[in-house]
Amino acid sequence: MNTKRLVILFGCIGILFALTTWAQTSATNANASAVTVIRAGNLVDPTSGESKPNQEIVIRGNRIESVGAASSSVPPGAKVIDLSNATVLPGMIESHTHIFLQGEDPALGGYDIQLLKFPLAYRAARATVSAHRALEQGFTTIRDMETEGAGYGDVGIKMAVNEGRIPGPRIFTSTRAISTTGGYNLEGYAPEIEVPKGVQIIDGPVQARKAAREQMDHGADWIKVYMTHRSWVDKDGNLVSQPTLTLEEIKAITDEVHGWHRKVACHAYSGEGLQRALDGGCDSIEHGLLITDAQIAQMKRQGTWYCPTLAIYYKEWSPVNTPEGKRDRARAADHEQSFKKALQAGLKIVYGTDIGGFSWDEPIGQDFSYMVKFGMSPLEALRSATIRPADMLGMTGQIGVIAPGAYADIIAVEGDPLKNIEALENVTFVMKDGQVFKSPASTTPH
Ligand SMILES: [Zn+2]
């Protein structure tokens, strides 16, 4: 290409760029000046634990400007949203989802068919629906805990959400996840056949570090690591799980990820794998089915987050007298005890369901009732889905609160969730980033 043509080409690009920038700026300015007032019958503040009647939230653009007692004066031109019959709360945060999983029926091919037979575009289309479901159920932020063979698909879904092309929550991605040879599905095929894996497989600290670098380079906000894989009940009736990464391997990952100022989430059921996760400096333990007293103390000392995902371990138990049936029951029994110990010790617990591991048609708020049944107060349960994960995600004061300066992520429910936690399973109003995505209320221009 000659110089003259290059000049013309760059000239055109320059004009295009200027036009695009102008268009974007205008759109942002129009949005930024829009004022919305929400009238809240009751407003729950997870930070103080207080519930105040007749409050008013003023939103400018995508941020909350002020919160206070309802007044009769509304800024001129403001849109008023009347939620005076509802309880208003901050948008909730789900810390363990899989938008690229659909809880497939094993009889219909289960997990394997997704990697073996489904085109990626089909999986992305379904992930788009999953993201929408999270939003309409009041989860305005999710930490998605890996794509299960769908590569960097979560980064693409996040882009489309952030550009306003599809409705969805704020997404913290973890892309492909990491485990070792023998440490993840697909498995059980003839050794002569190479099958895809639901994670990036590494062996050795050099490969471990390289995988973390690659994933962060391509947009992973978090790195997800499987520190245990198979689990079973031994001859004494104890739950055992197979460790995956060595201490050296997990340390290579946490060292790399922390250098990028990002965090590592570790799937860990019990035993040696869980111990290596803690010794290796994992930031959050996912599931943690059987945590010893010493491990609880270590988590407390290190400030490790705990994302238990309770409800999923009560689904579809195998028949009682089979090895799988024994394992399923042991998992649930141990998990309940671990959760109670974590609660007693004051560990930092965040709300997560592992949805995608079961169907997105089910309520995403179903873990709340398990948490409360096992001794957590409804207020603490609400905190586990608001201020606690906001802290874990480095978003304190930005999400999980209704306060001046925070993003306008606001939901409403009927009834009082501080008395009846199940109220959180029926979200009637959703605003994210100042935009209404679900509303039963009359919205009147002022
Ligand atoms: Zn999971």
GROMACS .gro file of C-alpha atoms and ligand atoms in nm:
model
  447
    1MET     CA    1   0.000   0.000   0.000
    2ASN     CA    2   0.147   0.341  -0.098
    3THR     CA    3   0.181   0.639   0.134
    4LYS     CA    4  -0.098   0.843  -0.024
    5ARG     CA    5  -0.347   0.564   0.021
    6LEU     CA    6  -0.231   0.517   0.376
    7VAL     CA    7  -0.294   0.884   0.451
    8ILE     CA    8  -0.645   0.862   0.305
    9LEU     CA    9  -0.713   0.541   0.494
   10PHE     CA   10  -0.599   0.683   0.826
   11GLY     CA   11  -0.794   1.001   0.753
   12CYS     CA   12  -1.110   0.798   0.708
   13ILE     CA   13  -1.042   0.597   1.022
   14GLY     CA   14  -0.986   0.923   1.208
   15ILE     CA   15  -1.321   1.066   1.097
   16LEU     CA   16  -1.500   0.743   1.176
   17PHE     CA   17  -1.339   0.733   1.518
   18ALA     CA   18  -1.436   1.094   1.587
   19LEU     CA   19  -1.796   1.027   1.481
   20THR     CA   20  -1.819   0.716   1.696
   21THR     CA   21  -1.674   0.896   1.995
   22TRP     CA   22  -1.920   1.181   1.945
   23ALA     CA   23  -2.215   0.942   1.922
   24GLN     CA   24  -2.107   0.759   2.235
   25THR     CA   25  -2.052   1.081   2.428
   26SER     CA   26  -2.396   1.212   2.333
   27ALA     CA   27  -2.563   0.890   2.441
   28THR     CA   28  -2.376   0.890   2.770
   29ASN     CA   29  -2.460   1.254   2.837
   30ALA     CA   30  -2.830   1.196   2.767
   31ASN     CA   31  -2.822   0.904   3.008
   32ALA     CA   32  -2.613   1.075   3.269
   33SER     CA   33  -2.856   1.363   3.311
   34ALA     CA   34  -3.169   1.144   3.338
   35VAL     CA   35  -3.309   1.155   3.689
   36THR     CA   36  -3.524   0.881   3.838
   37VAL     CA   37  -3.684   0.878   4.180
   38ILE     CA   38  -3.780   0.551   4.346
   39ARG     CA   39  -4.037   0.567   4.625
   40ALA     CA   40  -3.973   0.274   4.858
   41GLY     CA   41  -4.239   0.145   5.099
   42ASN     CA   42  -3.956  -0.005   5.300
   43LEU     CA   43  -3.585   0.022   5.234
   44VAL     CA   44  -3.352  -0.244   5.374
   45ASP     CA   45  -2.992  -0.144   5.434
   46PRO     CA   46  -2.779  -0.460   5.462
   47THR     CA   47  -2.489  -0.264   5.615
   48SER     CA   48  -2.677  -0.133   5.920
   49GLY     CA   49  -2.942  -0.403   5.917
   50GLU     CA   50  -3.206  -0.132   5.941
   51SER     CA   51  -3.532  -0.129   5.754
   52LYS     CA   52  -3.679   0.219   5.709
   53PRO     CA   53  -4.033   0.301   5.586
   54ASN     CA   54  -4.117   0.560   5.320
   55GLN     CA   55  -3.777   0.629   5.168
   56GLU     CA   56  -3.683   0.798   4.846
   57ILE     CA   57  -3.389   0.712   4.624
   58VAL     CA   58  -3.273   0.968   4.369
   59ILE     CA   59  -3.083   0.823   4.073
   60ARG     CA   60  -2.893   1.027   3.817
   61GLY     CA   61  -2.782   0.829   3.513
   62ASN     CA   62  -2.647   0.499   3.639
   63ARG     CA   63  -2.557   0.611   3.992
   64ILE     CA   64  -2.744   0.671   4.313
   65GLU     CA   65  -2.736   1.038   4.405
   66SER     CA   66  -2.917   1.046   4.738
   67VAL     CA   67  -3.123   0.834   4.976
   68GLY     CA   68  -3.354   0.970   5.245
   69ALA     CA   69  -3.704   1.014   5.381
   70ALA     CA   70  -3.966   1.059   5.112
   71SER     CA   71  -4.041   1.423   5.030
   72SER     CA   72  -4.308   1.579   4.818
   73SER     CA   73  -4.060   1.768   4.604
   74VAL     CA   74  -3.929   1.571   4.310
   75PRO     CA   75  -3.661   1.715   4.082
   76PRO     CA   76  -3.822   1.861   3.768
   77GLY     CA   77  -3.833   1.618   3.476
   78ALA     CA   78  -3.763   1.321   3.700
   79LYS     CA   79  -3.927   0.988   3.632
   80VAL     CA   80  -4.097   0.848   3.942
   81ILE     CA   81  -4.111   0.477   4.015
   82ASP     CA   82  -4.364   0.393   4.281
   83LEU     CA   83  -4.256   0.097   4.493
   84SER     CA   84  -4.444   0.218   4.800
   85ASN     CA   85  -4.605  -0.124   4.847
   86ALA     CA   86  -4.277  -0.310   4.828
   87THR     CA   87  -3.954  -0.372   5.015
   88VAL     CA   88  -3.658  -0.225   4.829
   89LEU     CA   89  -3.306  -0.369   4.853
   90PRO     CA   90  -2.973  -0.347   4.674
   91GLY     CA   91  -2.938  -0.571   4.367
   92MET     CA   92  -2.804  -0.908   4.481
   93ILE     CA   93  -2.476  -1.079   4.395
   94GLU     CA   94  -2.447  -1.448   4.300
   95SER     CA   95  -2.088  -1.561   4.357
   96HIS     CA   96  -2.099  -1.903   4.191
   97THR     CA   97  -2.284  -1.947   3.861
   98HIS     CA   98  -2.224  -2.132   3.534
   99ILE     CA   99  -2.410  -1.954   3.256
  100PHE     CA  100  -2.270  -2.204   3.004
  101LEU     CA  101  -2.417  -2.504   3.189
  102GLN     CA  102  -2.784  -2.598   3.184
  103GLY     CA  103  -2.814  -2.876   3.441
  104GLU     CA  104  -2.870  -3.130   3.166
  105ASP     CA  105  -3.058  -3.448   3.237
  106PRO     CA  106  -2.811  -3.742   3.241
  107ALA     CA  107  -3.067  -3.941   3.045
  108LEU     CA  108  -3.039  -3.681   2.767
  109GLY     CA  109  -2.661  -3.694   2.747
  110GLY     CA  110  -2.582  -3.493   3.060
  111TYR     CA  111  -2.266  -3.290   3.076
  112ASP     CA  112  -2.073  -3.473   2.804
  113ILE     CA  113  -2.311  -3.395   2.521
  114GLN     CA  114  -2.254  -3.024   2.567
  115LEU     CA  115  -1.886  -3.055   2.484
  116LEU     CA  116  -1.922  -3.332   2.227
  117LYS     CA  117  -2.224  -3.235   2.023
  118PHE     CA  118  -2.340  -2.880   2.084
  119PRO     CA  119  -2.207  -2.602   1.859
  120LEU     CA  120  -2.056  -2.320   2.060
  121ALA     CA  121  -2.310  -2.072   1.923
  122TYR     CA  122  -2.591  -2.285   2.064
  123ARG     CA  123  -2.425  -2.283   2.405
  124ALA     CA  124  -2.372  -1.905   2.382
  125ALA     CA  125  -2.739  -1.856   2.293
  126ARG     CA  126  -2.840  -2.050   2.603
  127ALA     CA  127  -2.585  -1.863   2.817
  128THR     CA  128  -2.753  -1.541   2.704
  129VAL     CA  129  -3.083  -1.670   2.840
  130SER     CA  130  -2.915  -1.776   3.166
  131ALA     CA  131  -2.766  -1.430   3.213
  132HIS     CA  132  -3.110  -1.278   3.163
  133ARG     CA  133  -3.261  -1.516   3.417
  134ALA     CA  134  -3.008  -1.409   3.681
  135LEU     CA  135  -3.096  -1.046   3.621
  136GLU     CA  136  -3.474  -1.092   3.631
  137GLN     CA  137  -3.444  -1.279   3.960
  138GLY     CA  138  -3.269  -0.984   4.118
  139PHE     CA  139  -2.905  -1.087   4.081
  140THR     CA  140  -2.754  -0.776   3.925
  141THR     CA  141  -2.398  -0.911   3.959
  142ILE     CA  142  -2.265  -1.263   3.911
  143ARG     CA  143  -1.924  -1.421   3.950
  144ASP     CA  144  -1.938  -1.688   3.680
  145MET     CA  145  -1.720  -1.982   3.782
  146GLU     CA  146  -1.601  -2.107   3.442
  147THR     CA  147  -1.749  -2.195   3.105
  148GLU     CA  148  -1.713  -2.578   3.108
  149GLY     CA  149  -1.549  -2.623   2.771
  150ALA     CA  150  -1.694  -2.307   2.615
  151GLY     CA  151  -1.357  -2.130   2.621
  152TYR     CA  152  -1.377  -1.754   2.659
  153GLY     CA  153  -1.750  -1.740   2.593
  154ASP     CA  154  -1.816  -1.564   2.924
  155VAL     CA  155  -1.596  -1.274   2.812
  156GLY     CA  156  -1.813  -1.241   2.499
  157ILE     CA  157  -2.139  -1.249   2.695
  158LYS     CA  158  -1.999  -0.987   2.933
  159MET     CA  159  -1.907  -0.762   2.638
  160ALA     CA  160  -2.258  -0.788   2.495
  161VAL     CA  161  -2.412  -0.708   2.835
  162ASN     CA  162  -2.182  -0.412   2.897
  163GLU     CA  163  -2.258  -0.269   2.553
  164GLY     CA  164  -2.631  -0.297   2.627
  165ARG     CA  165  -2.691  -0.547   2.345
  166ILE     CA  166  -2.844  -0.812   2.571
  167PRO     CA  167  -2.995  -0.787   2.919
  168GLY     CA  168  -2.775  -0.936   3.188
  169PRO     CA  169  -2.602  -0.879   3.520
  170ARG     CA  170  -2.255  -0.738   3.579
  171ILE     CA  171  -2.031  -1.037   3.512
  172PHE     CA  172  -1.704  -1.131   3.677
  173THR     CA  173  -1.555  -1.394   3.445
  174SER     CA  174  -1.323  -1.684   3.514
  175THR     CA  175  -1.307  -1.825   3.157
  176ARG     CA  176  -1.169  -2.181   3.119
  177ALA     CA  177  -1.063  -2.284   3.475
  178ILE     CA  178  -0.766  -2.505   3.556
  179SER     CA  179  -0.714  -2.865   3.672
  180THR     CA  180  -0.463  -3.147   3.620
  181THR     CA  181  -0.448  -3.465   3.412
  182GLY     CA  182  -0.704  -3.698   3.568
  183GLY     CA  183  -0.867  -3.402   3.735
  184TYR     CA  184  -1.169  -3.318   3.520
  185ASN     CA  185  -1.439  -3.433   3.279
  186LEU     CA  186  -1.478  -3.556   3.007
  187GLU     CA  187  -1.358  -3.895   3.121
  188GLY     CA  188  -1.441  -4.263   3.087
  189TYR     CA  189  -1.375  -4.277   2.712
  190ALA     CA  190  -1.136  -4.518   2.540
  191PRO     CA  191  -0.778  -4.399   2.599
  192GLU     CA  192  -0.723  -4.400   2.223
  193ILE     CA  193  -0.983  -4.126   2.177
  194GLU     CA  194  -0.894  -3.771   2.258
  195VAL     CA  195  -1.195  -3.595   2.410
  196PRO     CA  196  -1.232  -3.227   2.504
  197LYS     CA  197  -1.199  -3.128   2.869
  198GLY     CA  198  -1.422  -2.890   3.062
  199VAL     CA  199  -1.112  -2.705   3.188
  200GLN     CA  200  -0.757  -2.619   3.081
  201ILE     CA  201  -0.537  -2.911   3.192
  202ILE     CA  202  -0.195  -2.833   3.337
  203ASP     CA  203   0.085  -3.048   3.480
  204GLY     CA  204   0.368  -2.875   3.660
  205PRO     CA  205   0.411  -2.520   3.789
  206VAL     CA  206   0.532  -2.383   3.455
  207GLN     CA  207   0.216  -2.492   3.274
  208ALA     CA  208   0.007  -2.376   3.571
  209ARG     CA  209   0.148  -2.025   3.556
  210LYS     CA  210   0.118  -2.014   3.177
  211ALA     CA  211  -0.251  -2.114   3.189
  212ALA     CA  212  -0.325  -1.842   3.444
  213ARG     CA  213  -0.141  -1.586   3.231
  214GLU     CA  214  -0.328  -1.692   2.916
  215GLN     CA  215  -0.666  -1.680   3.085
  216MET     CA  216  -0.608  -1.337   3.239
  217ASP     CA  217  -0.466  -1.210   2.911
  218HIS     CA  218  -0.794  -1.310   2.742
  219GLY     CA  219  -1.017  -1.147   3.001
  220ALA     CA  220  -1.049  -1.366   3.312
  221ASP     CA  221  -1.135  -1.144   3.610
  222TRP     CA  222  -1.085  -1.440   3.843
  223ILE     CA  223  -0.896  -1.767   3.802
  224LYS     CA  224  -1.091  -2.079   3.894
  225VAL     CA  225  -0.893  -2.386   4.002
  226TYR     CA  226  -1.021  -2.736   4.078
  227MET     CA  227  -0.821  -2.851   4.382
  228THR     CA  228  -1.022  -3.174   4.424
  229HIS     CA  229  -1.204  -3.391   4.171
  230ARG     CA  230  -1.355  -3.734   4.241
  231SER     CA  231  -1.514  -3.797   4.579
  232TRP     CA  232  -1.634  -4.115   4.749
  233VAL     CA  233  -1.699  -4.271   5.089
  234ASP     CA  234  -1.420  -4.493   5.228
  235LYS     CA  235  -1.467  -4.819   5.420
  236ASP     CA  236  -1.508  -4.630   5.747
  237GLY     CA  237  -1.786  -4.417   5.600
  238ASN     CA  238  -1.578  -4.101   5.565
  239LEU     CA  239  -1.598  -3.867   5.267
  240VAL     CA  240  -1.273  -3.869   5.070
  241SER     CA  241  -1.179  -3.654   4.773
  242GLN     CA  242  -0.900  -3.683   4.519
  243PRO     CA  243  -0.653  -3.392   4.528
  244THR     CA  244  -0.546  -3.247   4.192
  245LEU     CA  245  -0.286  -2.967   4.182
  246THR     CA  246   0.028  -2.998   4.393
  247LEU     CA  247   0.115  -2.722   4.636
  248GLU     CA  248   0.387  -2.609   4.396
  249GLU     CA  249   0.134  -2.585   4.110
  250ILE     CA  250  -0.131  -2.388   4.301
  251LYS     CA  251   0.136  -2.155   4.442
  252ALA     CA  252   0.255  -2.075   4.089
  253ILE     CA  253  -0.103  -1.975   4.003
  254THR     CA  254  -0.179  -1.765   4.312
  255ASP     CA  255   0.159  -1.591   4.281
  256GLU     CA  256   0.088  -1.500   3.918
  257VAL     CA  257  -0.275  -1.398   3.971
  258HIS     CA  258  -0.205  -1.188   4.279
  259GLY     CA  259   0.065  -1.009   4.082
  260TRP     CA  260  -0.209  -0.900   3.841
  261HIS     CA  261  -0.416  -0.791   4.146
  262ARG     CA  262  -0.678  -1.055   4.069
  263LYS     CA  263  -0.805  -1.344   4.277
  264VAL     CA  264  -0.817  -1.723   4.274
  265ALA     CA  265  -1.130  -1.926   4.348
  266CYS     CA  266  -1.064  -2.286   4.446
  267HIS     CA  267  -1.314  -2.566   4.413
  268ALA     CA  268  -1.225  -2.790   4.710
  269TYR     CA  269  -1.434  -3.056   4.881
  270SER     CA  270  -1.211  -3.185   5.161
  271GLY     CA  271  -0.881  -3.335   5.274
  272GLU     CA  272  -0.543  -3.285   5.110
  273GLY     CA  273  -0.678  -3.087   4.813
  274LEU     CA  274  -0.854  -2.840   5.042
  275GLN     CA  275  -0.539  -2.815   5.256
  276ARG     CA  276  -0.323  -2.737   4.951
  277ALA     CA  277  -0.577  -2.474   4.843
  278LEU     CA  278  -0.539  -2.300   5.180
  279ASP     CA  279  -0.160  -2.341   5.202
  280GLY     CA  280  -0.136  -2.219   4.842
  281GLY     CA  281  -0.317  -1.895   4.922
  282CYS     CA  282  -0.653  -1.941   4.745
  283ASP     CA  283  -0.881  -1.642   4.797
  284SER     CA  284  -1.211  -1.828   4.805
  285ILE     CA  285  -1.305  -2.187   4.880
  286GLU     CA  286  -1.593  -2.312   4.667
  287HIS     CA  287  -1.821  -2.579   4.820
  288GLY     CA  288  -1.591  -2.679   5.112
  289LEU     CA  289  -1.795  -2.986   5.201
  290LEU     CA  290  -1.578  -3.114   5.483
  291ILE     CA  291  -1.365  -2.848   5.650
  292THR     CA  292  -1.176  -2.945   5.965
  293ASP     CA  293  -1.155  -2.719   6.271
  294ALA     CA  294  -0.791  -2.647   6.191
  295GLN     CA  295  -0.883  -2.552   5.834
  296ILE     CA  296  -1.164  -2.325   5.959
  297ALA     CA  297  -0.907  -2.154   6.183
  298GLN     CA  298  -0.668  -2.117   5.889
  299MET     CA  299  -0.942  -1.965   5.671
  300LYS     CA  300  -1.023  -1.720   5.949
  301ARG     CA  301  -0.656  -1.627   5.986
  302GLN     CA  302  -0.601  -1.585   5.611
  303GLY     CA  303  -0.931  -1.406   5.546
  304THR     CA  304  -1.037  -1.676   5.297
  305TRP     CA  305  -1.388  -1.639   5.155
  306TYR     CA  306  -1.628  -1.933   5.174
  307CYS     CA  307  -1.886  -1.991   4.902
  308PRO     CA  308  -2.073  -2.301   5.022
  309THR     CA  309  -2.337  -2.365   4.748
  310LEU     CA  310  -2.568  -2.567   4.973
  311ALA     CA  311  -2.888  -2.650   4.782
  312ILE     CA  312  -2.723  -2.833   4.494
  313TYR     CA  313  -2.605  -3.111   4.728
  314TYR     CA  314  -2.966  -3.194   4.814
  315LYS     CA  315  -3.068  -3.263   4.456
  316GLU     CA  316  -3.111  -3.599   4.289
  317TRP     CA  317  -2.944  -3.830   4.542
  318SER     CA  318  -2.863  -4.174   4.403
  319PRO     CA  319  -3.042  -4.472   4.567
  320VAL     CA  320  -2.955  -4.515   4.935
  321ASN     CA  321  -2.757  -4.841   4.924
  322THR     CA  322  -2.534  -4.763   4.628
  323PRO     CA  323  -2.180  -4.616   4.656
  324GLU     CA  324  -2.304  -4.299   4.484
  325GLY     CA  325  -2.604  -4.281   4.718
  326LYS     CA  326  -2.377  -4.309   5.023
  327ARG     CA  327  -2.148  -4.043   4.881
  328ASP     CA  328  -2.439  -3.806   4.811
  329ARG     CA  329  -2.571  -3.837   5.168
  330ALA     CA  330  -2.224  -3.805   5.325
  331ARG     CA  331  -2.160  -3.489   5.123
  332ALA     CA  332  -2.479  -3.320   5.243
  333ALA     CA  333  -2.431  -3.425   5.607
  334ASP     CA  334  -2.068  -3.306   5.619
  335HIS     CA  335  -2.153  -2.987   5.434
  336GLU     CA  336  -2.418  -2.888   5.688
  337GLN     CA  337  -2.165  -2.932   5.971
  338SER     CA  338  -1.895  -2.737   5.786
  339PHE     CA  339  -2.137  -2.452   5.714
  340LYS     CA  340  -2.240  -2.438   6.081
  341LYS     CA  341  -1.876  -2.432   6.194
  342ALA     CA  342  -1.791  -2.161   5.942
  343LEU     CA  343  -2.084  -1.957   6.067
  344GLN     CA  344  -1.980  -2.007   6.429
  345ALA     CA  345  -1.623  -1.902   6.352
  346GLY     CA  346  -1.741  -1.588   6.170
  347LEU     CA  347  -1.589  -1.679   5.833
  348LYS     CA  348  -1.666  -1.451   5.541
  349ILE     CA  349  -1.951  -1.636   5.368
  350VAL     CA  350  -2.078  -1.542   5.021
  351TYR     CA  351  -2.396  -1.651   4.849
  352GLY     CA  352  -2.363  -1.892   4.556
  353THR     CA  353  -2.572  -2.175   4.419
  354ASP     CA  354  -2.365  -2.341   4.142
  355ILE     CA  355  -2.668  -2.284   3.917
  356GLY     CA  356  -2.606  -2.431   3.575
  357GLY     CA  357  -2.508  -2.744   3.767
  358PHE     CA  358  -2.887  -2.756   3.800
  359SER     CA  359  -3.149  -2.599   3.575
  360TRP     CA  360  -3.173  -2.224   3.529
  361ASP     CA  361  -3.551  -2.272   3.543
  362GLU     CA  362  -3.520  -2.320   3.919
  363PRO     CA  363  -3.521  -2.022   4.159
  364ILE     CA  364  -3.170  -1.881   4.204
  365GLY     CA  365  -3.268  -1.761   4.550
  366GLN     CA  366  -3.308  -2.114   4.686
  367ASP     CA  367  -2.982  -2.127   4.884
  368PHE     CA  368  -3.110  -1.858   5.122
  369SER     CA  369  -3.354  -2.091   5.296
  370TYR     CA  370  -3.080  -2.354   5.349
  371MET     CA  371  -2.851  -2.091   5.500
  372VAL     CA  372  -3.121  -1.978   5.741
  373LYS     CA  373  -3.225  -2.335   5.822
  374PHE     CA  374  -2.863  -2.407   5.921
  375GLY     CA  375  -2.854  -2.114   6.162
  376MET     CA  376  -2.767  -1.801   5.966
  377SER     CA  377  -2.985  -1.498   6.042
  378PRO     CA  378  -3.185  -1.363   5.747
  379LEU     CA  379  -2.984  -1.039   5.770
  380GLU     CA  380  -2.653  -1.228   5.746
  381ALA     CA  381  -2.794  -1.429   5.455
  382LEU     CA  382  -2.881  -1.103   5.279
  383ARG     CA  383  -2.533  -0.968   5.355
  384SER     CA  384  -2.384  -1.282   5.194
  385ALA     CA  385  -2.547  -1.170   4.868
  386THR     CA  386  -2.474  -0.797   4.898
  387ILE     CA  387  -2.201  -0.628   5.104
  388ARG     CA  388  -1.985  -0.940   5.157
  389PRO     CA  389  -1.936  -1.035   4.791
  390ALA     CA  390  -1.904  -0.665   4.702
  391ASP     CA  391  -1.601  -0.670   4.932
  392MET     CA  392  -1.471  -0.997   4.782
  393LEU     CA  393  -1.504  -0.852   4.430
  394GLY     CA  394  -1.327  -0.528   4.523
  395MET     CA  395  -1.651  -0.331   4.473
  396THR     CA  396  -1.723  -0.210   4.827
  397GLY     CA  397  -1.961   0.086   4.819
  398GLN     CA  398  -2.019   0.038   4.444
  399ILE     CA  399  -2.254  -0.261   4.446
  400GLY     CA  400  -2.452  -0.440   4.719
  401VAL     CA  401  -2.558  -0.112   4.879
  402ILE     CA  402  -2.812   0.164   4.819
  403ALA     CA  403  -2.599   0.465   4.900
  404PRO     CA  404  -2.484   0.785   4.730
  405GLY     CA  405  -2.221   0.712   4.466
  406ALA     CA  406  -2.310   0.343   4.425
  407TYR     CA  407  -2.430   0.197   4.095
  408ALA     CA  408  -2.808   0.211   4.070
  409ASP     CA  409  -2.857  -0.166   4.110
  410ILE     CA  410  -3.187  -0.187   4.296
  411ILE     CA  411  -3.450  -0.458   4.343
  412ALA     CA  412  -3.784  -0.495   4.520
  413VAL     CA  413  -3.974  -0.783   4.677
  414GLU     CA  414  -4.308  -0.829   4.847
  415GLY     CA  415  -4.299  -0.884   5.222
  416ASP     CA  416  -4.008  -0.856   5.462
  417PRO     CA  417  -3.704  -1.073   5.376
  418LEU     CA  418  -3.556  -1.003   5.722
  419LYS     CA  419  -3.850  -1.200   5.865
  420ASN     CA  420  -3.912  -1.439   5.579
  421ILE     CA  421  -3.599  -1.504   5.373
  422GLU     CA  422  -3.800  -1.679   5.101
  423ALA     CA  423  -3.928  -1.336   4.997
  424LEU     CA  424  -3.595  -1.305   4.810
  425GLU     CA  425  -3.709  -1.583   4.576
  426ASN     CA  426  -3.978  -1.358   4.435
  427VAL     CA  427  -3.822  -1.039   4.304
  428THR     CA  428  -4.078  -0.808   4.144
  429PHE     CA  429  -3.863  -0.514   4.035
  430VAL     CA  430  -3.510  -0.499   3.894
  431MET     CA  431  -3.302  -0.196   3.806
  432LYS     CA  432  -2.939  -0.237   3.698
  433ASP     CA  433  -2.708   0.051   3.620
  434GLY     CA  434  -3.005   0.290   3.639
  435GLN     CA  435  -3.204   0.097   3.382
  436VAL     CA  436  -3.529  -0.087   3.466
  437PHE     CA  437  -3.536  -0.451   3.351
  438LYS     CA  438  -3.843  -0.573   3.540
  439SER     CA  439  -4.128  -0.382   3.690
  440PRO     CA  440  -4.478  -0.453   3.816
  441ALA     CA  441  -4.514  -0.097   3.944
  442SER     CA  442  -4.678   0.194   3.776
  443THR     CA  443  -4.409   0.417   3.633
  444THR     CA  444  -4.529   0.767   3.580
  445PRO     CA  445  -4.346   1.059   3.425
  446HIS     CA  446  -4.351   1.356   3.658
  447ZN      ZN  447  -1.939  -2.476   4.006
   0.00000   0.00000   0.00000
